[in-house]
Coordinates of C-alpha atoms and ligand atoms in Angstrom, one line a residue:
M1042 CA 39.8 -70.7 31.6
S1043 CA 38.6 -67.3 30.3
A1044 CA 35.6 -65.7 32.0
L1045 CA 32.2 -65.5 30.3
L1046 CA 31.8 -62.0 31.6
E1047 CA 34.7 -59.8 32.7
I1048 CA 34.2 -56.2 33.9
R1049 CA 37.3 -54.2 34.2
G1050 CA 37.6 -50.7 35.7
L1051 CA 33.9 -49.8 35.1
T1052 CA 33.0 -46.3 35.9
I1053 CA 29.4 -44.8 35.8
D1054 CA 28.6 -41.2 36.1
I1055 CA 25.3 -39.4 36.7
E1056 CA 25.0 -36.2 34.6
R1057 CA 23.9 -33.5 36.9
D1058 CA 23.4 -29.8 36.1
T1059 CA 26.4 -29.2 38.3
G1060 CA 28.5 -31.7 36.4
P1061 CA 29.1 -35.5 36.5
A1062 CA 28.7 -37.3 39.8
R1063 CA 30.6 -40.6 40.0
V1064 CA 28.4 -43.5 41.2
V1065 CA 30.4 -46.6 40.1
D1066 CA 34.1 -46.1 40.6
G1067 CA 36.2 -48.7 38.9
I1068 CA 34.4 -52.0 39.4
D1069 CA 36.3 -55.2 38.5
L1070 CA 34.2 -58.4 38.4
A1071 CA 34.4 -61.7 36.5
V1072 CA 31.9 -64.5 36.1
E1073 CA 33.1 -67.9 34.7
E1074 CA 31.0 -70.1 32.5
G1075 CA 28.5 -72.0 34.7
E1076 CA 29.4 -70.0 37.8
S1077 CA 26.9 -68.2 40.0
L1078 CA 28.1 -64.9 41.5
G1079 CA 26.2 -63.2 44.3
I1080 CA 26.5 -59.4 44.5
V1081 CA 25.7 -57.9 47.9
G1082 CA 25.9 -54.4 49.3
E1083 CA 23.7 -51.7 50.9
S1084 CA 21.0 -49.8 48.9
G1085 CA 22.6 -47.3 46.6
C1086 CA 26.0 -48.9 46.2
G1087 CA 25.6 -49.2 42.4
K1088 CA 24.5 -52.9 42.1
S1089 CA 21.6 -52.2 39.6
L1090 CA 23.4 -49.6 37.6
T1091 CA 26.4 -51.9 37.1
M1092 CA 24.2 -54.6 35.7
L1093 CA 22.0 -52.3 33.7
S1094 CA 25.1 -50.8 32.0
L1095 CA 25.9 -54.2 30.6
V1096 CA 22.7 -54.5 28.6
G1097 CA 22.3 -50.8 27.6
L1098 CA 19.5 -50.1 30.0
L1099 CA 20.9 -47.3 32.1
P1100 CA 18.4 -44.6 32.9
N1101 CA 18.6 -41.2 31.2
R1102 CA 21.5 -39.0 32.1
I1103 CA 23.5 -42.0 33.6
R1104 CA 26.4 -43.2 31.5
A1105 CA 29.2 -45.8 31.6
T1106 CA 32.2 -43.5 31.2
G1107 CA 35.1 -45.8 31.5
G1108 CA 36.4 -49.4 31.6
S1109 CA 35.2 -52.5 29.7
A1110 CA 32.8 -55.3 30.1
R1111 CA 33.7 -58.3 27.9
F1112 CA 31.0 -60.9 27.4
A1113 CA 32.0 -63.9 25.3
G1114 CA 34.8 -61.9 23.8
Q1115 CA 32.8 -58.7 22.9
D1116 CA 33.0 -55.4 24.8
L1117 CA 29.3 -54.8 25.8
L1118 CA 30.1 -51.1 26.5
A1119 CA 31.2 -50.6 22.9
L1120 CA 28.3 -52.4 21.2
P1121 CA 25.7 -50.4 19.3
Q1122 CA 22.2 -50.4 20.9
E1123 CA 20.8 -52.7 18.2
A1124 CA 23.4 -55.4 18.9
L1125 CA 22.8 -55.1 22.6
R1126 CA 19.1 -55.5 22.2
K1127 CA 19.7 -58.7 20.3
L1128 CA 22.0 -60.0 23.0
R1129 CA 19.5 -59.1 25.7
G1130 CA 17.2 -62.0 26.1
S1131 CA 19.0 -64.3 23.7
Q1132 CA 22.4 -64.5 25.5
I1133 CA 21.8 -62.4 28.6
G1134 CA 18.5 -62.9 30.5
F1135 CA 17.5 -60.3 33.0
I1136 CA 15.0 -60.6 35.9
F1137 CA 14.0 -57.4 37.5
Q1138 CA 13.1 -56.7 41.1
D1139 CA 9.4 -55.9 40.9
P1140 CA 7.2 -58.1 38.6
M1141 CA 4.3 -55.8 38.9
T1142 CA 6.2 -53.0 37.2
S1143 CA 7.9 -55.2 34.7
L1144 CA 4.9 -57.3 33.6
N1145 CA 2.2 -55.6 31.5
P1146 CA -1.0 -55.6 33.7
V1147 CA -3.4 -55.8 30.8
M1148 CA -1.7 -58.6 28.8
R1149 CA -2.1 -62.3 29.5
V1150 CA 1.1 -63.9 30.8
G1151 CA 1.2 -66.4 27.9
E1152 CA 1.1 -63.5 25.4
Q1153 CA 3.9 -61.7 27.3
I1154 CA 6.2 -64.7 27.2
A1155 CA 5.3 -65.5 23.6
E1156 CA 6.1 -61.9 22.7
A1157 CA 9.6 -62.2 24.2
L1158 CA 10.1 -65.4 22.2
I1159 CA 8.8 -63.8 18.9
H1160 CA 11.0 -60.8 19.5
Q1161 CA 14.1 -62.8 20.2
S1162 CA 13.9 -65.6 17.7
G1163 CA 11.3 -64.7 15.2
M1164 CA 9.3 -67.8 16.3
A1165 CA 5.7 -68.1 14.9
K1166 CA 2.9 -67.3 17.4
P1167 CA 1.6 -70.9 17.8
A1168 CA 5.1 -72.3 18.4
A1169 CA 5.8 -69.4 20.8
M1170 CA 2.6 -70.1 22.9
E1171 CA 3.6 -73.8 23.0
R1172 CA 7.1 -72.9 24.2
A1173 CA 5.6 -70.4 26.7
A1174 CA 3.6 -73.3 28.3
E1175 CA 6.8 -75.3 28.5
L1176 CA 8.6 -72.4 30.2
L1177 CA 5.8 -72.0 32.7
E1178 CA 6.1 -75.7 33.5
L1179 CA 9.9 -75.4 33.8
V1180 CA 9.6 -72.7 36.4
G1181 CA 7.2 -74.8 38.5
I1182 CA 3.9 -73.2 37.7
P1183 CA 1.0 -75.7 38.0
S1184 CA -1.4 -76.2 35.1
P1185 CA 0.8 -74.1 32.8
R1186 CA -1.6 -74.3 29.9
D1187 CA -4.4 -72.7 31.9
R1188 CA -2.0 -70.1 33.4
L1189 CA -1.1 -68.9 29.9
M1190 CA -4.5 -67.2 29.9
A1191 CA -4.1 -65.5 33.3
Y1192 CA -3.5 -61.8 33.8
P1193 CA -0.6 -60.9 36.2
H1194 CA -3.0 -59.7 38.9
E1195 CA -4.6 -63.1 39.0
L1196 CA -1.3 -64.7 40.1
S1197 CA 0.3 -64.6 43.5
G1198 CA 3.6 -62.7 44.0
G1199 CA 5.6 -65.9 43.9
M1200 CA 3.9 -67.0 40.7
R1201 CA 4.4 -63.6 39.1
Q1202 CA 8.1 -63.8 39.9
R1203 CA 8.2 -67.3 38.3
V1204 CA 6.7 -65.8 35.2
M1205 CA 9.5 -63.2 35.2
I1206 CA 12.0 -66.0 35.4
A1207 CA 10.3 -67.7 32.5
I1208 CA 10.7 -64.6 30.4
G1209 CA 14.3 -64.3 31.5
L1210 CA 14.9 -67.8 30.4
A1211 CA 13.0 -67.6 27.2
G1212 CA 16.0 -67.2 24.9
S1213 CA 18.1 -69.9 26.8
P1214 CA 20.6 -67.3 27.9
R1215 CA 24.2 -68.1 28.8
L1216 CA 24.0 -65.6 31.6
L1217 CA 21.0 -64.9 33.8
I1218 CA 21.1 -61.6 35.8
A1219 CA 18.6 -61.4 38.6
D1220 CA 18.3 -58.0 40.3
E1221 CA 16.8 -58.6 43.8
P1222 CA 14.1 -60.8 42.3
T1223 CA 12.7 -61.9 45.6
T1224 CA 12.7 -58.9 47.8
A1225 CA 8.9 -58.4 47.6
L1226 CA 8.2 -62.0 48.5
D1227 CA 7.9 -63.8 51.8
V1228 CA 10.8 -65.8 53.2
T1229 CA 9.5 -69.2 52.2
I1230 CA 8.8 -68.2 48.6
Q1231 CA 12.2 -66.5 48.4
A1232 CA 13.9 -69.7 49.3
Q1233 CA 11.8 -71.6 46.7
I1234 CA 12.8 -69.1 44.0
V1235 CA 16.5 -69.5 44.9
D1236 CA 16.1 -73.3 44.8
L1237 CA 14.5 -73.0 41.4
V1238 CA 17.2 -70.8 39.9
R1239 CA 19.9 -73.1 41.3
D1240 CA 18.2 -76.1 39.7
L1241 CA 17.9 -74.3 36.4
K1242 CA 21.5 -73.2 36.5
D1243 CA 22.6 -76.8 37.1
R1244 CA 20.4 -78.2 34.4
F1245 CA 21.4 -75.7 31.7
G1246 CA 24.9 -74.8 32.8
M1247 CA 24.0 -71.1 32.8
S1248 CA 26.0 -68.5 34.6
V1249 CA 24.0 -66.5 37.1
V1250 CA 24.6 -63.1 38.7
W1251 CA 22.2 -62.6 41.6
I1252 CA 22.0 -59.2 43.3
T1253 CA 20.7 -59.0 46.8
H1254 CA 20.9 -57.2 50.2
D1255 CA 20.6 -60.5 51.8
L1256 CA 23.8 -62.5 52.2
A1257 CA 22.0 -65.4 54.0
L1258 CA 19.6 -65.8 51.1
I1259 CA 22.2 -66.4 48.4
A1260 CA 24.5 -68.5 50.5
G1261 CA 23.0 -71.6 49.0
L1262 CA 23.1 -70.4 45.4
A1263 CA 26.3 -68.4 44.9
D1264 CA 29.6 -70.0 44.2
R1265 CA 31.3 -66.7 44.8
I1266 CA 30.3 -63.4 46.5
A1267 CA 31.4 -59.9 45.5
V1268 CA 30.7 -57.3 48.2
L1269 CA 30.1 -53.8 46.8
Y1270 CA 30.5 -50.6 48.7
A1271 CA 30.0 -47.1 47.2
G1272 CA 30.5 -48.3 43.7
T1273 CA 33.6 -50.4 44.2
V1274 CA 34.2 -54.1 45.0
V1275 CA 35.7 -54.2 48.5
E1276 CA 35.8 -58.0 48.8
D1277 CA 35.5 -60.9 46.4
A1278 CA 35.8 -64.6 47.4
P1279 CA 34.3 -68.0 47.2
V1280 CA 31.1 -68.1 49.3
E1281 CA 32.6 -70.3 52.0
V1282 CA 35.5 -67.9 52.4
I1283 CA 33.2 -65.0 52.8
F1284 CA 31.4 -66.8 55.6
D1285 CA 34.4 -68.3 57.3
R1286 CA 37.0 -65.6 56.9
P1287 CA 35.4 -62.3 56.0
T1288 CA 38.2 -59.8 55.8
H1289 CA 37.0 -56.4 54.8
P1290 CA 35.5 -54.6 57.8
Y1291 CA 32.4 -53.9 55.7
T1292 CA 31.8 -57.6 54.9
R1293 CA 32.3 -58.4 58.6
G1294 CA 29.7 -55.7 59.4
L1295 CA 27.2 -57.2 56.9
L1296 CA 27.7 -60.7 58.4
A1297 CA 27.4 -59.4 61.9
S1298 CA 23.9 -58.1 61.0
L1299 CA 22.8 -61.6 60.1
P1300 CA 20.9 -63.0 63.2
T1301 CA 21.8 -66.6 62.5
L1302 CA 25.5 -65.9 62.7
T1303 CA 25.8 -63.7 65.7
D1304 CA 26.7 -66.6 68.0
R1305 CA 29.8 -67.4 66.1
P1306 CA 33.1 -66.5 67.8
M1307 CA 34.5 -63.9 65.5
T1308 CA 35.8 -60.4 65.7
R1309 CA 33.2 -58.4 63.8
L1310 CA 31.7 -55.0 63.8
P1311 CA 28.5 -55.3 65.8
S1312 CA 26.7 -53.2 63.2
I1313 CA 27.6 -50.6 60.7
G1314 CA 26.8 -47.0 61.8
G1315 CA 26.5 -44.1 59.4
T1316 CA 25.5 -44.2 55.7
P1317 CA 27.4 -44.6 52.4
P1318 CA 28.6 -41.5 50.6
E1319 CA 26.3 -39.9 48.1
P1320 CA 27.3 -40.1 44.4
G1321 CA 29.9 -37.5 43.7
R1322 CA 30.7 -37.0 47.3
R1323 CA 33.2 -39.8 47.9
P1324 CA 35.9 -39.2 50.4
P1325 CA 39.4 -38.9 49.0
G1326 CA 40.7 -42.2 50.6
C1327 CA 38.9 -45.5 51.3
P1328 CA 35.2 -44.9 50.8
F1329 CA 34.4 -46.9 53.9
A1330 CA 36.9 -45.1 56.2
P1331 CA 34.4 -42.6 57.6
R1332 CA 32.3 -45.5 58.9
C1333 CA 35.1 -47.9 59.8
T1334 CA 36.1 -48.5 63.4
L1335 CA 39.4 -50.0 62.3
A1336 CA 40.4 -47.0 60.1
E1337 CA 43.9 -45.6 60.4
A1338 CA 45.5 -42.5 59.0
A1339 CA 46.5 -44.3 55.7
C1340 CA 42.8 -45.0 55.0
D1341 CA 42.0 -41.3 54.6
A1342 CA 45.0 -40.7 52.4
A1343 CA 44.6 -43.2 49.5
V1344 CA 42.1 -45.6 48.0
P1345 CA 43.0 -49.3 48.7
K1346 CA 43.1 -51.6 45.7
L1347 CA 41.5 -55.0 45.4
A1348 CA 44.4 -57.4 46.1
A1349 CA 44.9 -61.1 47.0
V1350 CA 44.8 -61.9 50.7
P1351 CA 48.1 -63.5 51.7
G1352 CA 47.6 -67.0 53.2
S1353 CA 43.9 -67.2 52.1
D1354 CA 42.2 -68.8 49.1
P1355 CA 43.9 -67.7 45.8
R1356 CA 40.5 -66.3 44.7
H1357 CA 40.1 -64.2 47.9
R1358 CA 40.7 -60.5 47.2
V1359 CA 40.0 -57.5 49.4
A1360 CA 40.5 -53.8 49.2
C1361 CA 41.6 -52.7 52.7
F1362 CA 44.9 -51.3 54.1
V1363 CA 44.2 -52.6 57.6
T1364 CA 42.9 -56.1 57.3
A1365 CA 44.2 -57.4 54.0
G1366 CA 47.5 -58.6 55.5
E1367 CA 45.7 -60.7 58.1
G1368 CA 45.7 -63.8 55.9
G1369 CA 41.9 -63.9 56.1
R1370 CA 42.1 -64.3 59.9
A1371 CA 39.0 -65.6 61.4
Ligands
ATP2366 N1 17.5 -42.9 37.7 C1 18.4 -42.3 38.5 N2 18.6 -41.0 38.6 C2 19.5 -40.4 39.4 N3 20.2 -41.1 40.3 C3 20.1 -42.4 40.3 C4 19.2 -43.1 39.4 N4 19.3 -44.4 39.6 C5 20.3 -44.6 40.6 N5 20.7 -43.4 41.0 C6 21.8 -43.1 42.0 O1 22.8 -44.1 41.8 C7 23.0 -44.8 43.1 C8 23.2 -46.3 42.8 O2 22.0 -46.8 42.3 P1 21.7 -48.3 42.1 O3 20.3 -48.4 41.6 O4 22.7 -49.0 41.2 O5 21.8 -48.9 43.6 P2 21.6 -50.3 44.2 O6 22.9 -50.8 44.7 O7 21.0 -51.2 43.1 O8 20.6 -50.1 45.3 P3 19.2 -50.9 45.8 O9 19.8 -52.0 46.7 O10 18.5 -49.9 46.6 O11 18.6 -51.4 44.6 C9 21.7 -44.5 43.9 O12 22.0 -44.3 45.2 C10 21.3 -43.2 43.4 O13 21.9 -42.1 44.1
MG2367 MG1 19.1 -52.0 42.8

């Protein structure tokens, strides 16, 4: 089966007065039709930039400088802005982190959803308002017809995020990208939003990419997890493999910081000291080596490539000289 989205060797550079600073350094990722992929990693590892590059929304002076990102057969990185704009919303829905900055505060939510529909499909206004009410109902907003008339500040944080999801779903996309859509919400509401997206994915057969800091949160939604570190994928595996046999020392460190899992008998880093490298200041070898308690001389000399883990699930890949040969040892 060919992937719906296949990113190969993606590099992204920040243009600085002193020259380009590499921030995404050769990312490989694939998402199958109907699959949900969780992307985890510390702040600043390039999660948002990677996804924004796909839909032509990189900030000023930040550019995709290499690689490809094939979506349904087309290379998104090579598409003109106008074609990307059409694809955005219609085939790829995007949910951003903070609804208060993404929603227009002085526009009623119904108008905002209708505007997305009119923009994407040229629907007439009355039909768009009708569809907007259906979408609000779909994302679990009570009395959707009344809510069409509400302004964003009149809704709770959870309800606003549901409105953002409704906008993301407006064009019935094949791929929904959610960039930390629940970080601003309390834990119970976060879980409700995750359940909602899982339900919508199952009903519509969408693919989902869900970016988060929080491995535990997406355990119930993701089929597969990609762990990013300093602009590269360091481990990629089915979700159960990530939890049962985490192999990269960074993944083990992330899991060790989850309170619910600390009682499990597993050799893990108790926590991860230090900070990731700044863009443009990557070490010559493995980017994680300076923080890694297992690092050996080889780790400073060359960058490990993402490769299959012998004896583990065939979809389990890891970029580590030290642990990759362990067969996904628990
Ligand atoms: N607009 C910008 N201008 C300059 N540098 C930027 C900009 N946006 C991002 N960066 C740099 O690129 C790095 C990666 O950014 P990105 O937003 O992709 O991180 P992230 O993994 O999404 O982090 P977070 O979890 O905090 O959202 C950041 O650490 C920052 O150094
Ligand atoms: Mg981000």
